[in-house]
Coordinates of C-alpha atoms in Angstrom, one line a residue:
M1 CA -80.4 11.3 -18.3
K2 CA -83.1 13.6 -19.5
V3 CA -83.9 12.7 -23.1
N4 CA -87.0 13.5 -25.4
C5 CA -87.6 10.1 -27.0
E6 CA -91.3 10.5 -28.1
G7 CA -91.8 9.9 -31.7
C8 CA -88.0 9.2 -32.0
A9 CA -86.7 5.7 -31.5
G10 CA -83.7 6.9 -33.1
C11 CA -81.4 4.6 -31.6
C12 CA -83.6 1.4 -32.1
I13 CA -84.3 2.2 -35.9
D14 CA -82.2 2.2 -38.7
W15 CA -83.1 5.5 -40.4
R16 CA -80.2 5.5 -42.7
P17 CA -82.6 5.0 -45.5
I18 CA -84.4 8.3 -44.8
A19 CA -81.6 10.4 -44.1
E20 CA -79.6 12.8 -46.1
R21 CA -76.5 12.4 -44.3
P22 CA -76.5 8.6 -43.3
S23 CA -74.3 7.8 -40.5
E24 CA -71.8 5.2 -40.8
H25 CA -70.0 5.4 -37.3
E26 CA -70.2 1.8 -36.5
R27 CA -68.0 1.3 -39.4
R28 CA -65.1 3.5 -38.3
G29 CA -62.1 2.1 -36.8
P30 CA -60.1 -1.4 -36.7
G31 CA -63.0 -3.5 -37.3
E32 CA -65.9 -3.2 -39.9
P33 CA -69.1 -5.1 -38.9
I34 CA -69.6 -8.0 -41.4
D35 CA -73.5 -7.5 -40.9
D36 CA -75.3 -4.2 -41.6
A37 CA -77.5 -3.6 -38.4
Y38 CA -77.6 -0.2 -37.2
N39 CA -76.7 0.4 -33.6
F40 CA -76.3 -2.8 -32.4
V41 CA -77.0 -3.7 -28.8
A42 CA -74.2 -5.7 -27.5
L43 CA -75.9 -7.9 -24.6
T44 CA -74.0 -9.3 -21.5
R45 CA -73.3 -13.1 -21.0
D46 CA -76.1 -12.8 -18.0
E47 CA -78.5 -11.0 -20.4
I48 CA -78.2 -13.7 -23.2
A49 CA -78.6 -16.3 -20.8
R50 CA -81.9 -14.5 -19.5
F51 CA -83.2 -13.9 -22.8
V52 CA -82.6 -17.7 -23.4
E53 CA -84.3 -19.2 -20.2
R54 CA -87.4 -16.8 -21.2
G55 CA -87.4 -18.7 -24.4
L56 CA -86.7 -15.6 -26.5
G57 CA -83.4 -16.7 -27.8
D58 CA -84.8 -16.7 -31.5
V59 CA -84.3 -13.2 -31.6
L60 CA -80.6 -13.1 -31.1
T61 CA -78.1 -13.0 -33.4
P62 CA -74.0 -12.5 -33.6
R63 CA -71.9 -9.7 -35.0
L64 CA -68.7 -10.3 -36.3
W65 CA -65.8 -7.8 -37.7
R66 CA -63.7 -7.4 -40.9
V67 CA -60.2 -6.3 -40.0
E68 CA -57.1 -5.9 -42.0
E69 CA -53.5 -7.3 -41.6
G70 CA -51.8 -6.1 -38.5
T71 CA -55.3 -6.7 -36.2
P72 CA -55.4 -9.9 -34.9
G73 CA -57.7 -12.4 -36.7
V74 CA -58.5 -15.2 -38.4
V75 CA -59.8 -16.0 -42.2
V76 CA -63.0 -17.3 -42.7
D77 CA -65.2 -17.7 -45.8
G78 CA -62.1 -15.6 -47.3
V79 CA -62.6 -12.9 -45.1
R80 CA -60.3 -12.0 -42.1
V81 CA -62.3 -11.6 -39.0
A82 CA -61.2 -10.2 -35.6
A83 CA -59.8 -12.9 -33.3
L84 CA -59.1 -13.4 -29.7
A85 CA -56.3 -15.8 -29.0
G86 CA -57.2 -17.1 -32.8
R87 CA -60.9 -17.6 -32.2
P88 CA -63.5 -15.4 -33.7
A89 CA -64.5 -12.5 -31.8
F90 CA -68.1 -11.7 -31.6
F91 CA -70.9 -9.9 -30.0
V92 CA -74.8 -11.2 -29.5
G93 CA -77.6 -8.7 -29.8
F94 CA -81.2 -8.5 -31.2
R95 CA -82.5 -9.2 -34.8
K96 CA -83.8 -6.2 -36.7
P97 CA -86.7 -7.0 -38.9
P98 CA -88.6 -4.4 -41.0
K99 CA -91.2 -2.9 -39.7
P100 CA -93.6 0.2 -40.8
V101 CA -92.3 3.4 -38.7
G102 CA -92.3 6.8 -38.7
P103 CA -89.8 8.2 -36.9
F104 CA -89.2 12.0 -36.4
D105 CA -92.7 12.7 -38.0
T106 CA -92.0 11.2 -41.3
A107 CA -94.3 9.2 -43.2
R108 CA -94.1 5.5 -42.4
R109 CA -91.6 3.5 -44.5
W110 CA -90.3 0.2 -44.2
L111 CA -87.2 0.3 -41.8
P112 CA -85.3 -1.9 -40.0
T113 CA -86.1 -1.9 -36.2
C114 CA -85.6 -3.6 -32.9
A115 CA -87.4 -6.8 -32.7
F116 CA -88.8 -5.4 -29.4
L117 CA -90.0 -1.7 -30.9
D118 CA -93.7 -1.0 -31.1
P119 CA -93.8 0.2 -34.7
E120 CA -97.2 2.3 -34.0
T121 CA -96.1 3.8 -30.4
L122 CA -92.0 3.7 -31.3
Q123 CA -91.7 2.5 -27.6
C124 CA -90.0 -0.6 -26.4
R125 CA -92.1 -3.6 -25.7
I126 CA -89.8 -4.9 -22.7
H127 CA -88.8 -1.4 -21.4
G128 CA -88.8 -1.8 -17.5
D129 CA -88.9 -5.6 -17.6
D130 CA -86.0 -7.6 -15.9
T131 CA -84.8 -8.5 -19.7
Y132 CA -84.4 -5.1 -20.7
P133 CA -81.0 -4.6 -21.5
E134 CA -78.4 -2.6 -19.6
E135 CA -77.1 -0.9 -22.7
C136 CA -80.2 0.5 -23.5
A137 CA -80.9 1.5 -19.9
S138 CA -77.7 3.4 -19.8
Y139 CA -77.9 5.2 -23.3
P140 CA -76.9 7.7 -24.2
G141 CA -75.3 8.4 -20.8
Q142 CA -72.4 5.9 -22.0
N143 CA -71.8 8.0 -25.1
L144 CA -71.4 10.9 -23.3
A145 CA -69.3 9.5 -20.7
L146 CA -67.0 8.3 -23.6
D147 CA -67.5 11.8 -25.5
V148 CA -69.0 10.2 -28.6
E149 CA -71.6 11.3 -30.6
T150 CA -75.3 10.3 -29.3
E151 CA -78.1 9.3 -31.8
C152 CA -80.0 12.2 -30.0
E153 CA -77.4 14.5 -31.7
R154 CA -77.8 12.9 -35.2
V155 CA -81.5 13.1 -35.1
E156 CA -81.0 16.9 -33.9
A157 CA -78.9 17.3 -36.8
E158 CA -80.6 15.8 -39.6
Y159 CA -84.5 16.5 -38.4
G160 CA -84.0 19.8 -36.0
G161 CA -85.8 19.5 -32.4
Q162 CA -84.1 18.9 -29.1
R163 CA -84.0 15.0 -28.1
L164 CA -80.7 15.1 -25.6
L165 CA -82.0 17.5 -22.9
D166 CA -79.1 17.7 -20.6
D167 CA -75.3 16.5 -21.1
A168 CA -75.2 14.5 -17.4
P169 CA -73.8 11.1 -18.4
E170 CA -75.9 9.4 -15.9
G171 CA -76.6 5.5 -15.9
H172 CA -72.6 4.5 -17.3
D173 CA -71.4 2.7 -14.2
G174 CA -71.7 -0.7 -15.9
L175 CA -69.5 -0.1 -19.0
L176 CA -67.4 -3.2 -19.9
L177 CA -64.3 -2.1 -21.7
G178 CA -60.9 -3.9 -22.3
P179 CA -60.1 -7.4 -20.9
Q180 CA -62.9 -7.5 -18.3
A181 CA -65.3 -7.8 -21.5
V182 CA -64.0 -10.7 -22.5
G183 CA -66.4 -13.6 -21.8
A184 CA -68.9 -11.2 -20.6
K185 CA -69.6 -9.1 -23.5
V186 CA -67.2 -9.9 -26.3
F187 CA -66.9 -14.1 -26.9
A188 CA -64.5 -16.1 -28.8
Y189 CA -66.2 -18.7 -31.0
P190 CA -64.5 -22.0 -29.8
D191 CA -64.0 -23.7 -33.4
T192 CA -63.2 -21.4 -36.3
D193 CA -63.6 -24.7 -38.7
D194 CA -67.4 -24.7 -37.7
L195 CA -68.0 -21.5 -39.3
D196 CA -67.3 -22.2 -42.8
G197 CA -70.1 -20.7 -44.9
V198 CA -71.3 -18.6 -41.7
V199 CA -69.5 -15.4 -42.6
D200 CA -70.7 -15.5 -46.1
R201 CA -74.2 -16.0 -45.2
M202 CA -73.8 -13.1 -42.4
R203 CA -72.6 -10.9 -45.0
R204 CA -75.6 -11.5 -47.6
G205 CA -77.8 -11.1 -44.3
E206 CA -79.2 -14.6 -44.8
L207 CA -77.9 -16.3 -41.4
A208 CA -79.5 -19.6 -40.7
D209 CA -81.5 -20.4 -37.6
T210 CA -78.8 -23.1 -36.8
D211 CA -75.8 -20.1 -37.1
R212 CA -77.4 -17.9 -34.7
A213 CA -78.0 -20.6 -31.9
A214 CA -74.5 -21.8 -32.2
F215 CA -73.3 -18.3 -31.4
V216 CA -75.7 -17.6 -28.8
G217 CA -74.7 -21.1 -27.4
A218 CA -71.4 -20.1 -27.1
A219 CA -72.0 -16.8 -25.6
A220 CA -74.2 -18.4 -23.1
G221 CA -71.4 -20.9 -22.2
S222 CA -68.8 -18.6 -21.8
S223 CA -67.2 -17.4 -18.3
P224 CA -66.5 -13.6 -17.8
G225 CA -62.9 -12.9 -17.9
S226 CA -62.1 -16.2 -19.6
L227 CA -62.1 -17.4 -23.2
S228 CA -63.3 -20.9 -22.0
V229 CA -66.7 -22.0 -23.0
D230 CA -68.5 -24.6 -21.0
E231 CA -69.5 -27.2 -23.8
E232 CA -72.5 -28.7 -21.6
R233 CA -73.9 -25.0 -21.0
A234 CA -73.3 -24.1 -24.9
A235 CA -75.1 -27.2 -25.8
A236 CA -77.9 -26.9 -23.6
A237 CA -78.4 -22.9 -24.8
T238 CA -77.8 -23.7 -28.2
A239 CA -80.7 -26.6 -28.1
D240 CA -83.0 -24.2 -26.1
V241 CA -82.6 -21.5 -28.9
L242 CA -83.4 -23.9 -31.9
D243 CA -86.7 -24.9 -29.6
A244 CA -87.6 -21.1 -29.3
D245 CA -91.0 -20.2 -30.5
S246 CA -91.4 -16.8 -28.9
W247 CA -94.1 -14.0 -30.3
A248 CA -91.0 -12.0 -31.1
G249 CA -89.3 -14.4 -33.1
R250 CA -92.6 -15.3 -35.0
A251 CA -93.0 -11.6 -35.6
V252 CA -89.4 -11.4 -37.1
R253 CA -90.7 -13.7 -39.9
V254 CA -93.9 -12.4 -40.5
W255 CA -92.7 -8.6 -40.7
A256 CA -90.1 -9.7 -43.1
E257 CA -92.8 -11.4 -45.2
A258 CA -94.9 -8.1 -45.3
A259 CA -92.5 -5.7 -45.9
G260 CA -91.6 -3.7 -49.0
E261 CA -88.2 -2.8 -50.3
L262 CA -86.2 -0.9 -47.2
G263 CA -86.7 3.0 -47.2
S264 CA -89.9 2.4 -49.4
S265 CA -93.2 3.9 -48.1
A266 CA -95.6 1.6 -46.1
R267 CA -99.1 1.5 -47.7
D268 CA -101.7 -0.3 -45.4
P269 CA -99.2 -2.1 -43.4
P270 CA -100.2 -4.8 -41.0
S271 CA -100.2 -3.3 -37.5
G272 CA -98.0 -4.1 -34.5
D273 CA -101.1 -5.4 -32.8
A274 CA -102.0 -7.9 -35.4
V275 CA -98.4 -9.1 -35.7
E276 CA -97.1 -8.7 -32.4
V277 CA -99.7 -8.5 -29.7
S278 CA -102.0 -11.2 -30.9
R279 CA -98.5 -13.5 -30.8
G280 CA -98.2 -12.3 -27.2
A281 CA -96.1 -9.3 -27.1
P282 CA -96.9 -6.7 -24.3
E283 CA -98.4 -4.0 -25.1
T284 CA -96.7 -0.4 -24.8
P285 CA -98.4 2.4 -22.8
G286 CA -98.3 5.2 -25.3
W287 CA -97.2 8.6 -24.5
D288 CA -99.9 10.2 -22.9
D289 CA -99.4 9.1 -19.2
I290 CA -95.3 9.6 -19.3
E291 CA -94.2 12.2 -17.0
R292 CA -92.3 14.6 -18.8
E293 CA -89.9 16.8 -16.7

């Protein structure tokens, strides 16, 4: 899969505030995400467990979906959310704090950005690491295989240039769709009653650390192909998430405190080195030494 990612990171940044025609592609279909994150990367159970084991559980966050009558669901905080066998269905992905970024040669602005993206180089800090998610590694190949518009194409339509350099959908062998995704990529929260107040906080963008940890624990305790959750594994993972104090989790808090209004100009912001590298983040290589084919 050949793509030109330099200066882009369109799949890692919520660039809707600077777009003339903001995409709402994640808000079409039978379920509408309750959160407002863009290009949510759904992690597998094994990837979630690996992040938790590495002490990075504090950058993980859940996604639930609002559904209409006629679609399997349960009501939580007055909202009908998608459900599997009467239990709320959810993904787990990354938190997206505001960072000062300038994608597509635009001026730097405060935009929601993946916790692992270097705001200066617009490169992933965990690219090539064994924690790097399969969904990121296979993008945009999965979209091409499914005949779905890619973020590369959206960027091209808005800003011109050529991001998607070929249409060969490589790297999509690990697609998890249908029943095999249950317990492996889409999870079922074990006790709906525990979620009182959580959906309301998710809708406001105010999830508590304990909220996120409970979902991550339930995902880590799940079994592929099953709705069962191992209570002991789930409790251990939940505790590990609450104990986590990673460079990425601490940086999320610093960026949130430093940020201006979303979409506003980032005037003299702190650097990625000051906020992330100083707290232990791996540095990114820059673009000069990356081979261009």
